[in-house]
Coordinates of C-alpha atoms and ligand atoms in Angstrom, one line a residue:
X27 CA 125.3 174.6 93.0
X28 CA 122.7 176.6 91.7
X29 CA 124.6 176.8 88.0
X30 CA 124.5 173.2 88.1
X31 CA 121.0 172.9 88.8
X32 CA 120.5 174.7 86.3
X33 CA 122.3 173.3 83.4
X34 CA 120.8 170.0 84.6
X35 CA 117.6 171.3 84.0
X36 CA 118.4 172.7 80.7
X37 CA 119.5 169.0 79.9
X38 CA 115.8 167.5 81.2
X39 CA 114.2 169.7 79.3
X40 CA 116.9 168.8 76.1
X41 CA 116.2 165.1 76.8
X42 CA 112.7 165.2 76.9
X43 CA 112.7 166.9 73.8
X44 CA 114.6 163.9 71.8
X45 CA 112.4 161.2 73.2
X46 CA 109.6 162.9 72.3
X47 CA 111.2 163.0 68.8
X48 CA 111.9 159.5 69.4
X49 CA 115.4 159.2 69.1
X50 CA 116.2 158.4 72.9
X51 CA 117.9 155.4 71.6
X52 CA 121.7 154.4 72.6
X53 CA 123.6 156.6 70.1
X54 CA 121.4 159.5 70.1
X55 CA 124.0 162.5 71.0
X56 CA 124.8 163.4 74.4
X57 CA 122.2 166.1 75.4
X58 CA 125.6 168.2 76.8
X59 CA 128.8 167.4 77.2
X60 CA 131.4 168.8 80.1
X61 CA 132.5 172.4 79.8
X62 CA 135.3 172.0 77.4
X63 CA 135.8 175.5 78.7
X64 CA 137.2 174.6 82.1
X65 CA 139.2 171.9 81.4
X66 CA 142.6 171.8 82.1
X67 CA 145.1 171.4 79.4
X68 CA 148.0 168.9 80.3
X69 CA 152.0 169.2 79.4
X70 CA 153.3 166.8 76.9
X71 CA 156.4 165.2 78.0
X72 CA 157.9 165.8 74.8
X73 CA 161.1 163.3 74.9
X74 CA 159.4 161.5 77.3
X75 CA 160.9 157.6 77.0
X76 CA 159.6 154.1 78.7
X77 CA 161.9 151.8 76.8
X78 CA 161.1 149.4 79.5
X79 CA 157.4 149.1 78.8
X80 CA 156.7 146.5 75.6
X81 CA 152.9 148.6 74.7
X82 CA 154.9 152.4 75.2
X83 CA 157.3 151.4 73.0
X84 CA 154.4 149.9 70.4
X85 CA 153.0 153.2 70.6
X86 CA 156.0 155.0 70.0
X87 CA 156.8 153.4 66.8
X88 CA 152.8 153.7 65.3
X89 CA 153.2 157.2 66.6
X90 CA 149.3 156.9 68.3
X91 CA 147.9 155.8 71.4
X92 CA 144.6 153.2 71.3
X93 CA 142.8 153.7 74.1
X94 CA 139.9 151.9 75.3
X95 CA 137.2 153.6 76.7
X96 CA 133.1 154.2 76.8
X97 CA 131.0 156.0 75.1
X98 CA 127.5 156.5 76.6
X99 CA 128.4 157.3 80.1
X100 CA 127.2 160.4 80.8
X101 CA 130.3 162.8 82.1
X102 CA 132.3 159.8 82.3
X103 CA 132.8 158.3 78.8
X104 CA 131.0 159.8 75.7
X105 CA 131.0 160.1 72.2
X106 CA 129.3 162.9 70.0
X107 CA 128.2 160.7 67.4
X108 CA 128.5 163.6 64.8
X109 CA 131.9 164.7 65.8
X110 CA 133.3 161.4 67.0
X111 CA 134.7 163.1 69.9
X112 CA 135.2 161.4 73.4
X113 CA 134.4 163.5 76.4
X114 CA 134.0 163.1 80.1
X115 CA 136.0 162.7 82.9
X116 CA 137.5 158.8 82.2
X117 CA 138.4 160.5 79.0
X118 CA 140.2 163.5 80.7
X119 CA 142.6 160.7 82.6
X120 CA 142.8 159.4 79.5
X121 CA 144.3 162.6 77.9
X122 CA 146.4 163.1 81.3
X123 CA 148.1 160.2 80.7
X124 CA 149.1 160.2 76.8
X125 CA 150.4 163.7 77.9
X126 CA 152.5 162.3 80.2
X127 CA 153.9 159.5 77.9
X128 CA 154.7 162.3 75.6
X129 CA 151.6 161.9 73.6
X130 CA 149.4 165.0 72.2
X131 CA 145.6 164.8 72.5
X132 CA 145.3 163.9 69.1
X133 CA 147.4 161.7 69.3
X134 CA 145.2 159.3 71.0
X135 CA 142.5 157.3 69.0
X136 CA 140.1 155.9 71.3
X137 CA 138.2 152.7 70.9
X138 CA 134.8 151.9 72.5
X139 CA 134.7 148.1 74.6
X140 CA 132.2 147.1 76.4
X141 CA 132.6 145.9 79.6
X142 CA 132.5 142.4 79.3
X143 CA 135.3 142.9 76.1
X144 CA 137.9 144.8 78.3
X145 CA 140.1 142.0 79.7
X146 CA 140.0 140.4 75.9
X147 CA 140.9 143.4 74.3
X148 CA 143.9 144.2 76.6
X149 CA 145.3 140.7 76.5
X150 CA 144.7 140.7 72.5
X151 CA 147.1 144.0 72.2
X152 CA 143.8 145.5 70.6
X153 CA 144.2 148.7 73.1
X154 CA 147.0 150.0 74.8
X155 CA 145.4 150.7 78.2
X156 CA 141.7 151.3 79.2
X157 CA 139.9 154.1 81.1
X158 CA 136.3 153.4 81.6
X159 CA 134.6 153.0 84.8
X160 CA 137.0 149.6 85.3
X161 CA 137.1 148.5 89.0
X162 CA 140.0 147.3 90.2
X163 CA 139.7 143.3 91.5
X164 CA 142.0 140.8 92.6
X165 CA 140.1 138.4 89.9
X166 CA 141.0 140.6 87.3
X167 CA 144.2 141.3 88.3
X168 CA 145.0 138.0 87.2
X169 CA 144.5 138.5 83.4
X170 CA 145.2 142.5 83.3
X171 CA 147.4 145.1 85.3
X172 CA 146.0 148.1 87.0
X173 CA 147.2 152.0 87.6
X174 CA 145.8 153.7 90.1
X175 CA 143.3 154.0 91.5
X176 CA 141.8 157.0 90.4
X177 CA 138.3 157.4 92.0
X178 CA 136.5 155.6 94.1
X179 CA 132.7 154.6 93.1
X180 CA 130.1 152.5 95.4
X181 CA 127.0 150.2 93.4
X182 CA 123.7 151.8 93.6
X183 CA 120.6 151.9 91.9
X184 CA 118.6 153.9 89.3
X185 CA 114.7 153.9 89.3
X186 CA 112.1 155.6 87.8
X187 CA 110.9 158.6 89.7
X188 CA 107.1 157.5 90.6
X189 CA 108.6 154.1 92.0
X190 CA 108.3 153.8 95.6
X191 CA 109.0 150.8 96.7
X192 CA 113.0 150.3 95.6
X193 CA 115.3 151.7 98.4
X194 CA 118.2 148.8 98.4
X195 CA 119.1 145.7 97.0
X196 CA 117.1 143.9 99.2
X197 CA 114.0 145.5 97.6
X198 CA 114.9 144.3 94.3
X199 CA 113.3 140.4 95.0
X200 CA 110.6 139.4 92.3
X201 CA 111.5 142.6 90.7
X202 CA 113.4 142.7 87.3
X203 CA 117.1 144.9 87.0
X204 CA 119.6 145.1 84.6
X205 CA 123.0 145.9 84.2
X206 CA 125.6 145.2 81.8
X207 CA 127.5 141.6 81.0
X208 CA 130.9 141.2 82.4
X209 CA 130.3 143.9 85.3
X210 CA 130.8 143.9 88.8
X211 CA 127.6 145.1 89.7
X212 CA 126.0 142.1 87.5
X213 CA 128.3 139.7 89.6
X214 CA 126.8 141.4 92.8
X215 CA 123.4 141.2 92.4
X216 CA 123.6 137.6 91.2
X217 CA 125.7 136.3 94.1
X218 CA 123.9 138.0 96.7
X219 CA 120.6 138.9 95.7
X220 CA 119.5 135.7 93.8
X221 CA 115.4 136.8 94.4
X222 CA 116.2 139.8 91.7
X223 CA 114.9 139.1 88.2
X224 CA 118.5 140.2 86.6
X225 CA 118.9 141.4 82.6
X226 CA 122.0 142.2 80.8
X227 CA 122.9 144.0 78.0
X228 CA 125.9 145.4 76.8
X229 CA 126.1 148.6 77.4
X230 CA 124.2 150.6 80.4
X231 CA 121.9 153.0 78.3
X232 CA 120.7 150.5 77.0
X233 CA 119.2 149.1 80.3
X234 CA 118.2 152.9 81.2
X235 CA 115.9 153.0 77.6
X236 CA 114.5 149.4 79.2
X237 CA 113.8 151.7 82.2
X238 CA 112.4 154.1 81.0
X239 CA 110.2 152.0 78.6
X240 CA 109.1 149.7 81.5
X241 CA 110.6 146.8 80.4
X242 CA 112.9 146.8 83.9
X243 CA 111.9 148.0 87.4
X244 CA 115.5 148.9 88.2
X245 CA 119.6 149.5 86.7
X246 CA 122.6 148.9 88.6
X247 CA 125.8 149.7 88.3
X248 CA 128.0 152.3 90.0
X249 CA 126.7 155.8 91.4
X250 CA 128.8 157.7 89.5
X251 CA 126.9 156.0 86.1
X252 CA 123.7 156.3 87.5
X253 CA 124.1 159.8 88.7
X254 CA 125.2 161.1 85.0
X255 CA 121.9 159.6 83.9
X256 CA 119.4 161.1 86.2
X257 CA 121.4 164.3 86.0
X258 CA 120.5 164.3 82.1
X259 CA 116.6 163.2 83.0
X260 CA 115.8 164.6 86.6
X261 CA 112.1 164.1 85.7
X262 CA 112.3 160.6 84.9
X263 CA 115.0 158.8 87.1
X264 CA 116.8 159.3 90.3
X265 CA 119.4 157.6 92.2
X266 CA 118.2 155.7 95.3
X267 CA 119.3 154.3 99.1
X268 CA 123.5 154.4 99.8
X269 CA 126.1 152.9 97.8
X270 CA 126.3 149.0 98.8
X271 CA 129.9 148.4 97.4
X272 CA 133.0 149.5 96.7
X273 CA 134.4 149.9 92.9
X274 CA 138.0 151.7 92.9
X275 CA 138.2 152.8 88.9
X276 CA 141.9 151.5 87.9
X277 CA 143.4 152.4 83.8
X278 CA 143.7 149.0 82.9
X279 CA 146.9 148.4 81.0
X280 CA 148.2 144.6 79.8
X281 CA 149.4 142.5 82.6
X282 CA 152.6 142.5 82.9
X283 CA 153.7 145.4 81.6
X284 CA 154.7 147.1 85.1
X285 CA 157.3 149.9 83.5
X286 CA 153.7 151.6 82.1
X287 CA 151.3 150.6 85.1
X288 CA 154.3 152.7 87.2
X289 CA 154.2 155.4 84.7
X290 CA 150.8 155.6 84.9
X291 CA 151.0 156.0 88.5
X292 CA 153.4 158.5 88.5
X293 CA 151.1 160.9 86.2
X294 CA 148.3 160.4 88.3
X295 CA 149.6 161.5 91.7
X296 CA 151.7 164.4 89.8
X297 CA 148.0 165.5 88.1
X298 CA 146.3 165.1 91.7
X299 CA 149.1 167.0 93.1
X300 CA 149.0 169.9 90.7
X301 CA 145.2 170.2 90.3
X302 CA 144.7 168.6 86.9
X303 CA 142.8 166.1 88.1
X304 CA 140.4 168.0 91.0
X305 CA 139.5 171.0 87.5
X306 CA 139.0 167.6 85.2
X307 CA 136.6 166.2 87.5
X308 CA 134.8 169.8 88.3
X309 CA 134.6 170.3 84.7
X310 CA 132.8 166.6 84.0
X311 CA 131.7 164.3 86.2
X312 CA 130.8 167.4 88.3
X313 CA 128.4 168.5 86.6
X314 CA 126.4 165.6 87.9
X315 CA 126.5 167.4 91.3
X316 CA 128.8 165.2 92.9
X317 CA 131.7 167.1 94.5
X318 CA 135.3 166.2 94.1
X319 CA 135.9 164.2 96.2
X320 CA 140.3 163.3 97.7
X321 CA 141.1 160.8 95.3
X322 CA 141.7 157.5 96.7
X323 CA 145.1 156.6 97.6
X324 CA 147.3 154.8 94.5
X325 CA 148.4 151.2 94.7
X326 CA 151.6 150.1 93.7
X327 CA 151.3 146.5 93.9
X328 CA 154.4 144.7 92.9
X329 CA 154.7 143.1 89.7
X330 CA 152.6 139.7 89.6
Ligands
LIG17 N1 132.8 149.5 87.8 C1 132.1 148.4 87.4 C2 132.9 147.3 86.6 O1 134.0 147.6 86.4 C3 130.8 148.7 86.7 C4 131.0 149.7 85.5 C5 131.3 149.1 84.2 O2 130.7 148.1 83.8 O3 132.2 149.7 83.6 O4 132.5 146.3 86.3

C-alpha cells in the first residue's frame, strides 16, 4: 500500500510537471505505465484451431489479430505515443486471449475506437474483438456478442479536489459534466439526471483537461477510469460518493460468432483459475489502489 502510494506520488509530481510545460493535452505520454516487470506472461496455444469461428479463422489466414481497444485510460488502455505500445490491464486480457487462440503478443495489432465507434467497428469486420472498458447490455447485445464478463465496474464521479459541493449524481443539477458519446454513463445521466448540464466528447481525457481547465464541474464514467486518473493527479482530482451503477466489462467480439465468444470464455476462467488474471490486474489497474477484486462470474448466454 505504502509502495503504491508512493509511486502515485511520484506520478503527481510527473504530471504536474507536463502541465506546467503545457503538454497535459490528450496524447501527451502516460506519466507511468503498469510494471511490465510483474506481468504475467501467457502460453500460446500453438496449434490451437477454432475452425468453427468465421473472425479466428480470418485471423488465421492474415496471420494477426486486430484488436480494438483504448488508449488514454490510465492502467486500463494506453498508448506510449513514442513507442506505440498498448499497456494496461484491458490490454493484458487482450494479450491473454490471442495467447489462447494461438496468437503471440506481437502478433496482435491493436486499434484505438472510441466508444461510441465500437458496435460499428465490430459489425464492419474492422476489429476482430474489443477489450476496452465495454459494459456488457442487453441493448448491445443485439448488434455485438460478448465474453465474459471480466470485471465488474460501478459509475462514479471525478471532481476537482477544492470542490465541495459534488457527492452524487443528485448534486450534479445546474452543474455542467461530461463524459464520452456512445457511453453508458452518458446514457445514465441523461435519463435520470436531466437537471445536469451534460458534455460529450470522444474520449474521456479529454473531459478530464475540460476539468481541470474549468470548463466542467464534473466527469463520469466508471470508477475504475476515474480512479486511473486521480491516481496520476492526486493533487488535482479525486473520486467522489459510491458507485451508482453497475458496468460488467465484456471483450466484445462480432455477433454471432459464438465458436470465439465460447473460446473466449474458456481463456478467461482458465486465466482466473491459474492466476493470470489476479498478477495482470495487480500489475495495472492495481496500481490505482484498487485491490483485486473475485472476478465476476462468466456468462454463457446461448447463441442469439
Ligand atoms: N463502461 C462504460 C461503457 O461501456 C463506460 C466506459 C467506456 O465508455 O468505455 O459505455
Amino acid at each position: 500500500m505504502l509502495r503504491t502510494k508512493n509511486i502515485a506520488a511520484v506520478l503527481a509530481g510527473l504530471l504536474l510537471a507536463a502541465l506546467a510545460a503545457g503538454c497535459g493535452r490528450e496524447g501527451s505520454p502516460p506519466v507511468k505505465g503498469p510494471r511490465t516487470d510483474r506481468l504475467p506472461t501467457y502460453r500460446v496455444g500453438t496449434g490451437f484451431q477454432l475452425p468453427k469461428s468465421p473472425t479466428w479463422r480470418k485471423a488465421h489466414r492474415r496471420g494477426y489479430l486486430v484488436v480494438g481497444a483504448k488508449e488514454d485510460q490510465p492502467y486500463l488502455g494506453e498508448k506510449d505515443p513514442a513507442s506505440g505500445v498498448y499497456s494496461g490491464f484491458d490490454i493484458e486480457i487482450a494479450r491473454m486471449m490471442a495467447a489462447s487462440l494461438g496468437f503471440e503478443p506481437k502478433k496482435i495489432r491493436f486499434r484505438t475506437i472510441a466508444s461510441a465507434n465500437r458496435e460499428t467497428a465490430l459489425q464492419n469486420g474492422q476489429i476482430d474483438y474489443y477489450v476496452g472498458t465495454y459494459t456488457v447490455n442487453d441493448m448491445r447485445k443485439k448488434i455485438v456478442g460478448f465474453a465474459g464478463p471480466y470485471y465488474m465496474a460501478g459509475q462514479g464521479l471525478l471532481v476537482r479536489t477544492d470542490e465541495n459541493d459534488i457527492h452524487g449524481p443528485q448534486d450534479l443539477a445546474g452543474r455542467t459534466v461530461c463524459s464520452a458519446a456512445g457511453s453508458t454513463p452518458y446514457q445514465r445521466i441523461a435519463a435520470d439526471y436531466p437537471k445536469a448540464k451534460l458534455v460529450a466528447y470522444d474520449t474521456y481525457s479529454i473531459c478530464v483537461d475540460n476539468l481541470l481547465t474549468f470548463q466542467v464541474d464534473a466527469v463520469t464514467t466508471d470508477d475504475a477510469i476515474l480512479l486511473g486518473f486521480a491516481a496520476k493527479a492526486p493533487d488535482e482530482m479525486k473520486v467522489v460518493g459510491k458507485p451508482f451503477s453497475e458496468e460488467p466489462y465484456g471483450i466484445g467480439v462480432p455477433r454471432g460468432d459464438t465458436a470465439l465468444r465460447l473460446a473466449l470464455d474458456d481463456a478467461l476462467e482458465a486465466n482466473e483459475r491459474n492466476g493470470n488474471w489476479k498478477k495482470a490486474f495487480e500489475a495495472t489497474l492495481g496500481l490505482s489502489g484498487v485491490p483485486a477484486p473475485k472476478p465476476p462470474p462468466i456468462d454463457r448466454y446461448p447463441a442469439n
